XYZ file of C-alpha atoms in Angstrom:
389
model
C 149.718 123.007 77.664
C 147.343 124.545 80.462
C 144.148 124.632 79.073
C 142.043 127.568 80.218
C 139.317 127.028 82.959
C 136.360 127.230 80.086
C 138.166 124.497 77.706
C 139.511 121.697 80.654
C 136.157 122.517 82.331
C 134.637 120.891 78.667
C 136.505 117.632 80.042
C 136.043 117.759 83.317
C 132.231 117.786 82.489
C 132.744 114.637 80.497
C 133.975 112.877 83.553
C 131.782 113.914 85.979
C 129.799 110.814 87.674
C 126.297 110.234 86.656
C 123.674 108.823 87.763
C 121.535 109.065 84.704
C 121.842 106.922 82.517
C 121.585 106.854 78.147
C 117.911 106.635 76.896
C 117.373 103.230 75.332
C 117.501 103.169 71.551
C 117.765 101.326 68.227
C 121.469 102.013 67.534
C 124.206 99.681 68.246
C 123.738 100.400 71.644
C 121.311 98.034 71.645
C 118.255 97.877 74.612
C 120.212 98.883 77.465
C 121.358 101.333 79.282
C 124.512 102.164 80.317
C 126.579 104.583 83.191
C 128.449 107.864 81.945
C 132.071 106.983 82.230
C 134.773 108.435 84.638
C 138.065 108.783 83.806
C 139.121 112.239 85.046
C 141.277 110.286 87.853
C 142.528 112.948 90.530
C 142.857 115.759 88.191
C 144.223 113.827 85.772
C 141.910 113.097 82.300
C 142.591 109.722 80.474
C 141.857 109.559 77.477
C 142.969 107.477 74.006
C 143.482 107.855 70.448
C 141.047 105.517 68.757
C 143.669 104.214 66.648
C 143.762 101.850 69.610
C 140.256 100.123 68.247
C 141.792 99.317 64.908
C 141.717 95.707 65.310
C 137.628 95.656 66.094
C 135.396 94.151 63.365
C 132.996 97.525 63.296
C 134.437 100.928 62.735
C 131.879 103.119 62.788
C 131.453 106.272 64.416
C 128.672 104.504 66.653
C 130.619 101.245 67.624
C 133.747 103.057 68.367
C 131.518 105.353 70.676
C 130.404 102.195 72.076
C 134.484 100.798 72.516
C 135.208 104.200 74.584
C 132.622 103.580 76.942
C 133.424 99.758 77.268
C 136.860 100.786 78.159
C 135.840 103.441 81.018
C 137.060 106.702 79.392
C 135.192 109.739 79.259
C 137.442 111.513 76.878
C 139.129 111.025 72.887
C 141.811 112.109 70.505
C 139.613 111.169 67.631
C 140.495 110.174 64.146
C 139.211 110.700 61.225
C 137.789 107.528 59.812
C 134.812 107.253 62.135
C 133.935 110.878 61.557
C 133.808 110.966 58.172
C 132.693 108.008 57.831
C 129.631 109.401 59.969
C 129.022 112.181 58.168
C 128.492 110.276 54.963
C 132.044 110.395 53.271
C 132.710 108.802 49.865
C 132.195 104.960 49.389
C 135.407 103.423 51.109
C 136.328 106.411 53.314
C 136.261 105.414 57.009
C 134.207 102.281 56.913
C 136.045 99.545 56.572
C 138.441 97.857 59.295
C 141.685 99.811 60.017
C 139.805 103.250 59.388
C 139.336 104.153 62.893
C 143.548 104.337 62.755
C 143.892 105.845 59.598
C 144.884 102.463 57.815
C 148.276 102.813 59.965
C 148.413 98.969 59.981
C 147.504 95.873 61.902
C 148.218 96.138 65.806
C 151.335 95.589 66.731
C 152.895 96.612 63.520
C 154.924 99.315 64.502
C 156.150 97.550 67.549
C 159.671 97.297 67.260
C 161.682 94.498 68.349
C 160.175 90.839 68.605
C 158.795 90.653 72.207
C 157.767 87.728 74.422
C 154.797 85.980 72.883
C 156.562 87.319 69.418
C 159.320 84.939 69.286
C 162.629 85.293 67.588
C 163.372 84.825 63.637
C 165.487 82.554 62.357
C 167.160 84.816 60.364
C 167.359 88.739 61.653
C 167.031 91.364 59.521
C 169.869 93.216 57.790
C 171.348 95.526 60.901
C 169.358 93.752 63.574
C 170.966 92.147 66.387
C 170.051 89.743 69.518
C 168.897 91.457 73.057
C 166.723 90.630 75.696
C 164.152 91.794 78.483
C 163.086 90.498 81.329
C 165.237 87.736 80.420
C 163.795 86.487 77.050
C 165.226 86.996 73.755
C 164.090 89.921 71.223
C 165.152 91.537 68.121
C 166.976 94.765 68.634
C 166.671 97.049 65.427
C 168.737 98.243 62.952
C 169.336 101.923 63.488
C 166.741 103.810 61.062
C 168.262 103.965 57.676
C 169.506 100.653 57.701
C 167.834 98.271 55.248
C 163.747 98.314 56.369
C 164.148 98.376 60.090
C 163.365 101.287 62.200
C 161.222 102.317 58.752
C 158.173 101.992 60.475
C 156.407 98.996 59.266
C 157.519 98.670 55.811
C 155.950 99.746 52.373
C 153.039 98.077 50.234
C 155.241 97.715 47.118
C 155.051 99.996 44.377
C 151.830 100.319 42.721
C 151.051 99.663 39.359
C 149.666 102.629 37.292
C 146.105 101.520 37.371
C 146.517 101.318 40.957
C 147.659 105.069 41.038
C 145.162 106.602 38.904
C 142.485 104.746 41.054
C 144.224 106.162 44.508
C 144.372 109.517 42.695
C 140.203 109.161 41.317
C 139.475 108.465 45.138
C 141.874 111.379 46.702
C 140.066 113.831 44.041
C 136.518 112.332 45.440
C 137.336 112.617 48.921
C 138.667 116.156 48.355
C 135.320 117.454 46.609
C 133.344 116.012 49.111
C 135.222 117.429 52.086
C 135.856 120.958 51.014
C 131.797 121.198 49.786
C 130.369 119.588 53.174
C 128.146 120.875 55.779
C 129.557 120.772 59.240
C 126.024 119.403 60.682
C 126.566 115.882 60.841
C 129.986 117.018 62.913
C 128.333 118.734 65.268
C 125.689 115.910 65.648
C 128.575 113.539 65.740
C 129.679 115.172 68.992
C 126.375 115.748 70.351
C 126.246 112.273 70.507
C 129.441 111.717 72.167
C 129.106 114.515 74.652
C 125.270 113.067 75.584
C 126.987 109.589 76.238
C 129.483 111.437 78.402
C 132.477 111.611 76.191
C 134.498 114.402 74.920
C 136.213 114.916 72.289
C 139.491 116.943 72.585
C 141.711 116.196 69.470
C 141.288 115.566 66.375
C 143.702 113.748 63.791
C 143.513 113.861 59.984
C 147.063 113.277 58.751
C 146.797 112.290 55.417
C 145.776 115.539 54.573
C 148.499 117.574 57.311
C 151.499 115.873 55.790
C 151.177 116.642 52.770
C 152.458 120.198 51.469
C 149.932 119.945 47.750
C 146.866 119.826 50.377
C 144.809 122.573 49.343
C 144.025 125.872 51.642
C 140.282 124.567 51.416
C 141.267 121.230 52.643
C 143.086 122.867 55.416
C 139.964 124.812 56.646
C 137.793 121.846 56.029
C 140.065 120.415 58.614
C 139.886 122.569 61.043
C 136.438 123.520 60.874
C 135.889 119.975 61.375
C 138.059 119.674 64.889
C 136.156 123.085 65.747
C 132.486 121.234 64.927
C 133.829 118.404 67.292
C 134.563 120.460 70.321
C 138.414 119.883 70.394
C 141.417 122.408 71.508
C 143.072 121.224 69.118
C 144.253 119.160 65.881
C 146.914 116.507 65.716
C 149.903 115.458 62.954
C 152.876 113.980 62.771
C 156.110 116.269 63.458
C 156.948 117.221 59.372
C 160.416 116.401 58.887
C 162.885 116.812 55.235
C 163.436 119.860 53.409
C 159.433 121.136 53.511
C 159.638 120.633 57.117
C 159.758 124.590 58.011
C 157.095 125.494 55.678
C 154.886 123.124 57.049
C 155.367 124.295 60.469
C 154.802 127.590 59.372
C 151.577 126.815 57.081
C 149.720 124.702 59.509
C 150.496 127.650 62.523
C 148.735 130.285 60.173
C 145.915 128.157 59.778
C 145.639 127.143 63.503
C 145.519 130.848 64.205
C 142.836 131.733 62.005
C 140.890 128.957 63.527
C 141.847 129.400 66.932
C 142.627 126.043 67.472
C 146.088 124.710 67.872
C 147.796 122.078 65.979
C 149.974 119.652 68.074
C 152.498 117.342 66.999
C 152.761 113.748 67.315
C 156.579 112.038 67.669
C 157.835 108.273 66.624
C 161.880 107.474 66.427
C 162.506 110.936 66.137
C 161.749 112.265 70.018
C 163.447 114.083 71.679
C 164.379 117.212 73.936
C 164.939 119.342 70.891
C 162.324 117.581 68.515
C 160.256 120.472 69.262
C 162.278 123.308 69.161
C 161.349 124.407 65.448
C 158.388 124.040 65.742
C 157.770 126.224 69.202
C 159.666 128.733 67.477
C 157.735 129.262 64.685
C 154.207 129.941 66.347
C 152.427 130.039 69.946
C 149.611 127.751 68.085
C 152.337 124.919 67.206
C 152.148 122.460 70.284
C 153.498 119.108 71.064
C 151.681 115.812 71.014
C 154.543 113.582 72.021
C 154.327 109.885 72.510
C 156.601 109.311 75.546
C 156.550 105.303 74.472
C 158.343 106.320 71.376
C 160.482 108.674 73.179
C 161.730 105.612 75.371
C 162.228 103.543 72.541
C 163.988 106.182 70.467
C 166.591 105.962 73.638
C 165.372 109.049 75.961
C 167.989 111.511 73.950
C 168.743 114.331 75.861
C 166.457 113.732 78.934
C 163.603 111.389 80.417
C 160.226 111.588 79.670
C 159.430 112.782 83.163
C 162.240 115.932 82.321
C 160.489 116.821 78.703
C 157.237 117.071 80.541
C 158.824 119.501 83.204
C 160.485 121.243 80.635
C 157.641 121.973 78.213
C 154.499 121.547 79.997
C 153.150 124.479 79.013
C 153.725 123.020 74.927
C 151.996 120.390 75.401
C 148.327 120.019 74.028
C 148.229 116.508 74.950
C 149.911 113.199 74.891
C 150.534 109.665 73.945
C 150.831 106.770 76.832
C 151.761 103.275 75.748
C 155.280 101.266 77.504
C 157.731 100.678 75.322
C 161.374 99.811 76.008
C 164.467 101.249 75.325
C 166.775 100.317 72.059
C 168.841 98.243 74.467
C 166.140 96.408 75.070
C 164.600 95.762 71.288
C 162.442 99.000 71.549
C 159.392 96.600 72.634
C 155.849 97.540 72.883
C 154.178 95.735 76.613
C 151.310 96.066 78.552
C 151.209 98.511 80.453
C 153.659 98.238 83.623
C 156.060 95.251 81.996
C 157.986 97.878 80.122
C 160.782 101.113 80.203
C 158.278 104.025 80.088
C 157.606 105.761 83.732
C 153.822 106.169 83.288
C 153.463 106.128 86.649
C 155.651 108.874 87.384
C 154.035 110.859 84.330
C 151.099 110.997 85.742
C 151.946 111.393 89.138
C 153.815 114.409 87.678
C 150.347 115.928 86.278
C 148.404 115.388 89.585
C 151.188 117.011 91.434
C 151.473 119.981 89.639
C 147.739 119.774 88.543
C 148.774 120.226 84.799
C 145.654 119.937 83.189
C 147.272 117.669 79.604
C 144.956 114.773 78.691
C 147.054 111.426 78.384
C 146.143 109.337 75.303
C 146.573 105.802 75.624
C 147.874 104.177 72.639
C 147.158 100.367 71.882
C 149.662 99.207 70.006
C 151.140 96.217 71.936
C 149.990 92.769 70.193
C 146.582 91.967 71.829
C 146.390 88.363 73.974
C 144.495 85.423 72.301
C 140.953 85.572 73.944
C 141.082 89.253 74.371
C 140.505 92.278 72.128
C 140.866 95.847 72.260
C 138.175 97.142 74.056
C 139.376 95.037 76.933
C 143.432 96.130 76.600
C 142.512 99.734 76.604
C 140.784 98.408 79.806
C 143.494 97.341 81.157
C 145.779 100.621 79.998
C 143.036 102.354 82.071
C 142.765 100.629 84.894
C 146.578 100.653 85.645
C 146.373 104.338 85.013
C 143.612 104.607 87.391
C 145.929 102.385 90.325
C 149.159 104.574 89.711
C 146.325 107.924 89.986
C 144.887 106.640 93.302
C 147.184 104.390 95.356
């Protein structure tokens, strides 16, 4: 996607080098001040989703705020736990740990294949074979829709019917509160982002986008809240199954009313033609692809490097992490011990001066003695080597 001049220049303003510095206060800042960060590399604006902090004791708005600028990035695809959470949403609503990610799991869990540090198990799952990489021994998959693997990372069991009628109590709590909710503590939410030199230009909610009995009040609520934020645009997973086309189709009418596109996000399922239904359907439906899954989905029907050629101009932004192919156990690395060309991704942006924010994505399994402040570090720092050597 090529934003226009006014929206990229909202990020490039974020990464503009400062030398002023944030006024001391009682937050969790604590009594010291701190540099705006830079990560508008060449051109080329790094960002993350903060999915990547799920594994940090504090997920608050504030700390997560304070994880971005730890890491060096001066830009976010933000989720919705820390917001709400922020803007005072129900008791046990984006406060706990795992909110920041949506309660998508612990890190690493939709990894793939055993990798090194991972070891093997003694007894594979149903459909899984032996590989390697790099010449250690991993777990290659089961193709999805045999047994569990491929599924994602499993269920929670089924839950008994006290259990549902609490989930349901809760979903009609959150749902009251967000469709009756001012959009102050939003815009105050990215005040204080933007003031500590960080952007915000996506938003993800997908509990409520997946689901097809989401209300049209919830769906305004939604984007109203990505508008209060400052973002281009709103992200989801790519709707698959029979209610696939009507979702395509609902979330593109309310993306035009709201002037702000929706952009979908990819797992096993990328691909050259993933897309294609959804482009179709609407202008406002735009791509969010996670070129790590692509690799480990097998690169069907072109390289990463290709689909960004191809449909530059569809994509609202996108999702870095190195992953390796199904040949090689579909592993999640650090970044530069794996299949995807990240390198040659974003060399391909600064070439052509394609102005799509890259979203690192922690999901690798974090080294003892480190956390994820410091990993998404690292992610940036290699980014920041491939941008300027």
């Amino acid at each position: 996607m090529s934003y226009t001049r006014r929206e990229f220049g909202k990020l490039a303003l974020a990464g503009l080098p400062a030398a002023a510095v944030l006024a001391r206060t009682e937050s969790i800042f604590g009594a010291f001040a701190q540099a705006k960060p830079n990560s508008m590399i060449n051109g080329v604006q790094i960002g993350c989703i903060t999915y990547s902090y799920r594994s940090m004791p504090d997920q608050s708005a504030e700390a997560t705020l304070k994880y971005i600028l730890d890491s060096g990035l001066s830009a976010v695809e933000l989720m919705d736990g820390p917001a709400e959470n922020f803007a005072g949403a129900p008791s046990g609503r984006g406060g706990g740990p795992g909110a920041a990610g949506g309660g998508r799991g612990p890190v690493g869990a939709r990894g793939g294949g055993r990798g090194p540090g991972g070891g093997v198990p003694a007894e594979l799952p149903e459909g899984a074979k032996l590989g390697s990489w790099n010449g250690q021994q991993c777990v290659i998959p089961a193709p999805a829709g045999a047994g569990r693997a491929g599924g994602g990372g499993g269920g929670r069991g089924q839950m008994t019917p006290e259990q549902q009628a609490a989930q349901a109590e809760r979903a009609t709590t959150l749902r009251e509160w967000r469709t009756s909710v001012s959009m102050d503590k939003f815009k105050q939410l990215r005040k204080m982002y933007n003031d500590a030199g960080v952007t915000i230009y996506a938003y993800k909610s997908d509990g409520m986008q997946k689901n097809m009995q989401t209300t049209d009040a919830e769906l305004d609520y939604l984007f109203n809240v990505a508008s209060a934020l400052g973002a281009t645009h709103t992200t989801m997973e790519l709707p698959g199954g029979p209610d696939a086309e009507a979702m395509l189709k609902r979330m593109a009418q309310f993306a035009e009313k709201h002037k702000l596109y929706v952009a979908y996000h990819t797992h096993a399922q990328g691909s050259m033609s993933a897309f294609d239904q959804a482009f179709a359907i609407s202008k406002w439906n735009l791509s969010n692809v996670d070129f790590g899954h692509y690799v480990a989905a097998g690169n069907v029907g072109g390289s990463p490097v290709q689909f960004l050629e191809k449909f530059h101009d569809r994509i609202a932004s996108f999702h870095l992490k190195d992953r390796t192919t199904p040949e090689h156990c579909s592993l999640n690395l650090p970044f530069g011990t794996g299949e995807t060309p990240i390198k040659e991704l974003l060399l391909t942006l600064k070439k052509n001066k394609w102005k799509i924010p890259a979203s690192i994505e922690l999901e690798y399994n974090v080294p003892e003695g480190s956390d994820a402040v410091q990993e998404v570090r690292n992610c940036v720092d290699y980014c920041r080597r491939a941008l300027t050597t």
